[in-house]
Amino acid sequence: MKSNYMMCADDVANEIGVSKGHAYKLIRQLNEELEASGYLTVSGKIPRAFWEKKFYGYQNVVQTA
């Protein structure tokens, strides 16, 4: 898995074990939610942090010493 900021449909499909078509559907729904909140979106991609928050209920937190 790449640690890029944005996830594409292939990343989403591999992450949760669904078809690429279903991954695009999920991305579209999440992007609609982001747009409704006033964020800009990229068609066919979703921010990894938003994905983790919506599907796992948390975000990666970077702690500094």
Short mmCIF file of N, CA, C and O in Angstrom, two decimals:
data_model
loop_
_atom_site.label_atom_id
_atom_site.label_comp_id
_atom_site.label_asym_id
_atom_site.label_seq_id
_atom_site.Cartn_x
_atom_site.Cartn_y
_atom_site.Cartn_z
N MET A 1 0.84 -1.18 0.00
CA MET A 1 0.00 0.00 0.00
C MET A 1 0.88 1.24 0.00
O MET A 1 1.83 1.34 0.76
N LYS A 2 0.56 2.18 -0.85
CA LYS A 2 1.30 3.43 -0.92
C LYS A 2 0.89 4.33 0.24
O LYS A 2 -0.21 4.25 0.75
N SER A 3 1.79 5.20 0.61
CA SER A 3 1.45 6.14 1.68
C SER A 3 1.22 7.54 1.11
O SER A 3 1.59 8.53 1.71
N ASN A 4 0.64 7.61 -0.10
CA ASN A 4 0.32 8.88 -0.71
C ASN A 4 -0.81 9.56 0.05
O ASN A 4 -1.61 8.92 0.72
N TYR A 5 -0.90 10.88 -0.15
CA TYR A 5 -1.96 11.66 0.48
C TYR A 5 -3.33 11.26 -0.05
O TYR A 5 -4.30 11.18 0.71
N MET A 6 -3.42 11.00 -1.35
CA MET A 6 -4.70 10.67 -1.98
C MET A 6 -4.75 9.18 -2.33
O MET A 6 -3.75 8.60 -2.72
N MET A 7 -5.94 8.61 -2.20
CA MET A 7 -6.17 7.21 -2.58
C MET A 7 -6.97 7.19 -3.88
O MET A 7 -7.92 7.95 -4.04
N CYS A 8 -6.60 6.29 -4.79
CA CYS A 8 -7.37 6.11 -6.02
C CYS A 8 -8.28 4.89 -5.85
O CYS A 8 -8.27 4.22 -4.82
N ALA A 9 -9.04 4.58 -6.88
CA ALA A 9 -9.98 3.46 -6.81
C ALA A 9 -9.26 2.13 -6.58
O ALA A 9 -9.76 1.26 -5.87
N ASP A 10 -8.08 1.96 -7.18
CA ASP A 10 -7.32 0.72 -6.96
C ASP A 10 -6.95 0.57 -5.49
O ASP A 10 -7.05 -0.52 -4.93
N ASP A 11 -6.53 1.66 -4.85
CA ASP A 11 -6.17 1.62 -3.43
C ASP A 11 -7.38 1.26 -2.57
O ASP A 11 -7.28 0.43 -1.67
N VAL A 12 -8.51 1.89 -2.86
CA VAL A 12 -9.73 1.62 -2.10
C VAL A 12 -10.17 0.17 -2.29
O VAL A 12 -10.48 -0.52 -1.32
N ALA A 13 -10.15 -0.31 -3.53
CA ALA A 13 -10.57 -1.68 -3.81
C ALA A 13 -9.68 -2.69 -3.08
O ALA A 13 -10.19 -3.65 -2.50
N ASN A 14 -8.39 -2.47 -3.10
CA ASN A 14 -7.46 -3.37 -2.41
C ASN A 14 -7.62 -3.30 -0.89
O ASN A 14 -7.49 -4.30 -0.20
N GLU A 15 -7.89 -2.11 -0.38
CA GLU A 15 -8.00 -1.90 1.06
C GLU A 15 -9.17 -2.69 1.67
O GLU A 15 -9.03 -3.29 2.74
N ILE A 16 -10.31 -2.71 0.98
CA ILE A 16 -11.49 -3.36 1.56
C ILE A 16 -12.00 -4.55 0.76
O ILE A 16 -13.03 -5.12 1.10
N GLY A 17 -11.28 -4.92 -0.29
CA GLY A 17 -11.63 -6.13 -1.02
C GLY A 17 -12.90 -6.06 -1.84
O GLY A 17 -13.70 -6.98 -1.80
N VAL A 18 -13.10 -4.95 -2.53
CA VAL A 18 -14.27 -4.80 -3.40
C VAL A 18 -13.80 -4.59 -4.83
O VAL A 18 -12.61 -4.41 -5.09
N SER A 19 -14.75 -4.58 -5.77
CA SER A 19 -14.40 -4.34 -7.17
C SER A 19 -14.01 -2.87 -7.36
O SER A 19 -14.35 -2.00 -6.55
N LYS A 20 -13.33 -2.62 -8.46
CA LYS A 20 -12.92 -1.26 -8.78
C LYS A 20 -14.14 -0.36 -9.02
O LYS A 20 -14.15 0.80 -8.63
N GLY A 21 -15.18 -0.92 -9.64
CA GLY A 21 -16.41 -0.16 -9.87
C GLY A 21 -17.07 0.27 -8.57
O GLY A 21 -17.54 1.39 -8.44
N HIS A 22 -17.09 -0.64 -7.60
CA HIS A 22 -17.68 -0.29 -6.30
C HIS A 22 -16.81 0.72 -5.57
O HIS A 22 -17.32 1.62 -4.89
N ALA A 23 -15.51 0.62 -5.74
CA ALA A 23 -14.60 1.59 -5.13
C ALA A 23 -14.87 3.00 -5.67
O ALA A 23 -14.90 3.97 -4.91
N TYR A 24 -15.10 3.11 -6.98
CA TYR A 24 -15.45 4.41 -7.56
C TYR A 24 -16.74 4.95 -6.98
O TYR A 24 -16.88 6.15 -6.73
N LYS A 25 -17.71 4.07 -6.76
CA LYS A 25 -18.98 4.49 -6.17
C LYS A 25 -18.76 5.04 -4.76
O LYS A 25 -19.32 6.08 -4.39
N LEU A 26 -17.95 4.36 -3.96
CA LEU A 26 -17.66 4.84 -2.61
C LEU A 26 -16.93 6.18 -2.64
O LEU A 26 -17.25 7.09 -1.87
N ILE A 27 -15.97 6.31 -3.54
CA ILE A 27 -15.21 7.56 -3.66
C ILE A 27 -16.15 8.70 -4.04
O ILE A 27 -16.07 9.80 -3.49
N ARG A 28 -17.07 8.44 -4.96
CA ARG A 28 -18.04 9.46 -5.38
C ARG A 28 -18.88 9.91 -4.19
O ARG A 28 -19.10 11.11 -3.99
N GLN A 29 -19.35 8.96 -3.39
CA GLN A 29 -20.17 9.30 -2.22
C GLN A 29 -19.37 10.13 -1.21
O GLN A 29 -19.88 11.11 -0.66
N LEU A 30 -18.14 9.72 -0.96
CA LEU A 30 -17.31 10.45 0.00
C LEU A 30 -16.97 11.85 -0.51
O LEU A 30 -16.94 12.81 0.26
N ASN A 31 -16.72 11.97 -1.82
CA ASN A 31 -16.43 13.28 -2.39
C ASN A 31 -17.65 14.19 -2.31
O ASN A 31 -17.51 15.40 -2.07
N GLU A 32 -18.83 13.65 -2.48
CA GLU A 32 -20.05 14.45 -2.33
C GLU A 32 -20.16 14.98 -0.91
O GLU A 32 -20.56 16.13 -0.69
N GLU A 33 -19.82 14.15 0.05
CA GLU A 33 -19.84 14.58 1.45
C GLU A 33 -18.83 15.69 1.71
O GLU A 33 -19.12 16.68 2.39
N LEU A 34 -17.64 15.54 1.14
CA LEU A 34 -16.62 16.58 1.30
C LEU A 34 -17.07 17.89 0.64
O LEU A 34 -16.89 18.97 1.22
N GLU A 35 -17.64 17.80 -0.56
CA GLU A 35 -18.11 19.00 -1.25
C GLU A 35 -19.20 19.71 -0.46
O GLU A 35 -19.23 20.93 -0.39
N ALA A 36 -20.10 18.94 0.15
CA ALA A 36 -21.17 19.53 0.95
C ALA A 36 -20.61 20.26 2.17
O ALA A 36 -21.23 21.19 2.67
N SER A 37 -19.42 19.84 2.62
CA SER A 37 -18.76 20.50 3.75
C SER A 37 -17.89 21.66 3.31
O SER A 37 -17.23 22.28 4.13
N GLY A 38 -17.84 21.92 2.00
CA GLY A 38 -17.10 23.07 1.50
C GLY A 38 -15.68 22.78 1.04
O GLY A 38 -14.92 23.70 0.76
N TYR A 39 -15.30 21.51 0.96
CA TYR A 39 -13.95 21.16 0.52
C TYR A 39 -13.90 20.96 -0.98
O TYR A 39 -14.89 20.58 -1.60
N LEU A 40 -12.74 21.21 -1.55
CA LEU A 40 -12.51 20.89 -2.96
C LEU A 40 -12.18 19.41 -3.07
O LEU A 40 -11.58 18.84 -2.16
N THR A 41 -12.57 18.79 -4.16
CA THR A 41 -12.32 17.36 -4.34
C THR A 41 -11.65 17.11 -5.68
O THR A 41 -11.68 17.96 -6.58
N VAL A 42 -11.06 15.95 -5.81
CA VAL A 42 -10.47 15.48 -7.06
C VAL A 42 -11.26 14.25 -7.49
O VAL A 42 -11.38 13.29 -6.72
N SER A 43 -11.79 14.29 -8.68
CA SER A 43 -12.60 13.19 -9.18
C SER A 43 -11.80 11.89 -9.20
O SER A 43 -10.68 11.85 -9.70
N GLY A 44 -12.37 10.84 -8.63
CA GLY A 44 -11.72 9.53 -8.64
C GLY A 44 -10.67 9.33 -7.56
O GLY A 44 -10.01 8.30 -7.53
N LYS A 45 -10.53 10.30 -6.66
CA LYS A 45 -9.56 10.18 -5.57
C LYS A 45 -10.17 10.69 -4.28
O LYS A 45 -11.08 11.52 -4.30
N ILE A 46 -9.65 10.19 -3.17
CA ILE A 46 -10.14 10.60 -1.86
C ILE A 46 -8.94 10.77 -0.93
O ILE A 46 -8.01 9.97 -0.99
N PRO A 47 -8.94 11.80 -0.09
CA PRO A 47 -7.82 11.95 0.86
C PRO A 47 -7.75 10.75 1.81
O PRO A 47 -8.76 10.31 2.36
N ARG A 48 -6.56 10.22 2.00
CA ARG A 48 -6.35 9.05 2.85
C ARG A 48 -6.84 9.31 4.29
O ARG A 48 -7.46 8.44 4.90
N ALA A 49 -6.59 10.49 4.82
CA ALA A 49 -7.00 10.80 6.19
C ALA A 49 -8.52 10.75 6.33
O ALA A 49 -9.05 10.23 7.32
N PHE A 50 -9.24 11.28 5.34
CA PHE A 50 -10.71 11.25 5.38
C PHE A 50 -11.21 9.81 5.27
O PHE A 50 -12.14 9.40 5.96
N TRP A 51 -10.58 9.03 4.40
CA TRP A 51 -10.92 7.61 4.24
C TRP A 51 -10.79 6.88 5.58
O TRP A 51 -11.68 6.16 5.99
N GLU A 52 -9.66 7.05 6.24
CA GLU A 52 -9.42 6.36 7.51
C GLU A 52 -10.42 6.80 8.58
O GLU A 52 -10.89 5.98 9.36
N LYS A 53 -10.75 8.07 8.59
CA LYS A 53 -11.72 8.56 9.56
C LYS A 53 -13.10 7.95 9.32
O LYS A 53 -13.77 7.52 10.25
N LYS A 54 -13.54 7.89 8.06
CA LYS A 54 -14.86 7.38 7.74
C LYS A 54 -14.98 5.87 7.89
O LYS A 54 -16.01 5.36 8.34
N PHE A 55 -13.93 5.12 7.54
CA PHE A 55 -14.03 3.66 7.56
C PHE A 55 -13.50 3.02 8.83
O PHE A 55 -13.92 1.94 9.19
N TYR A 56 -12.57 3.67 9.49
CA TYR A 56 -11.97 3.07 10.67
C TYR A 56 -12.24 3.87 11.94
O TYR A 56 -11.93 3.43 13.03
N GLY A 57 -12.79 5.07 11.79
CA GLY A 57 -13.15 5.88 12.94
C GLY A 57 -11.99 6.61 13.60
O GLY A 57 -12.12 7.11 14.71
N TYR A 58 -10.88 6.68 12.91
CA TYR A 58 -9.73 7.40 13.47
C TYR A 58 -8.86 7.93 12.35
O TYR A 58 -9.02 7.58 11.19
N GLN A 59 -7.95 8.80 12.73
CA GLN A 59 -6.96 9.33 11.80
C GLN A 59 -5.59 9.01 12.35
O GLN A 59 -5.40 8.92 13.57
N ASN A 60 -4.62 8.86 11.45
CA ASN A 60 -3.24 8.69 11.91
C ASN A 60 -2.78 9.99 12.54
O ASN A 60 -2.94 11.06 11.96
N VAL A 61 -2.23 9.90 13.72
CA VAL A 61 -1.73 11.07 14.42
C VAL A 61 -0.23 10.95 14.51
O VAL A 61 0.29 9.95 15.01
N VAL A 62 0.47 11.97 14.03
CA VAL A 62 1.91 11.98 14.11
C VAL A 62 2.30 12.68 15.40
O VAL A 62 1.95 13.82 15.63
N GLN A 63 2.99 11.94 16.26
CA GLN A 63 3.42 12.51 17.53
C GLN A 63 4.89 12.88 17.45
O GLN A 63 5.70 12.14 16.88
N THR A 64 5.22 14.04 17.99
CA THR A 64 6.61 14.46 18.01
C THR A 64 7.14 14.36 19.42
O THR A 64 6.40 14.56 20.38
N ALA A 65 8.38 14.03 19.51
CA ALA A 65 8.99 13.85 20.84
C ALA A 65 9.47 15.16 21.40
O ALA A 65 9.71 16.11 20.77
#
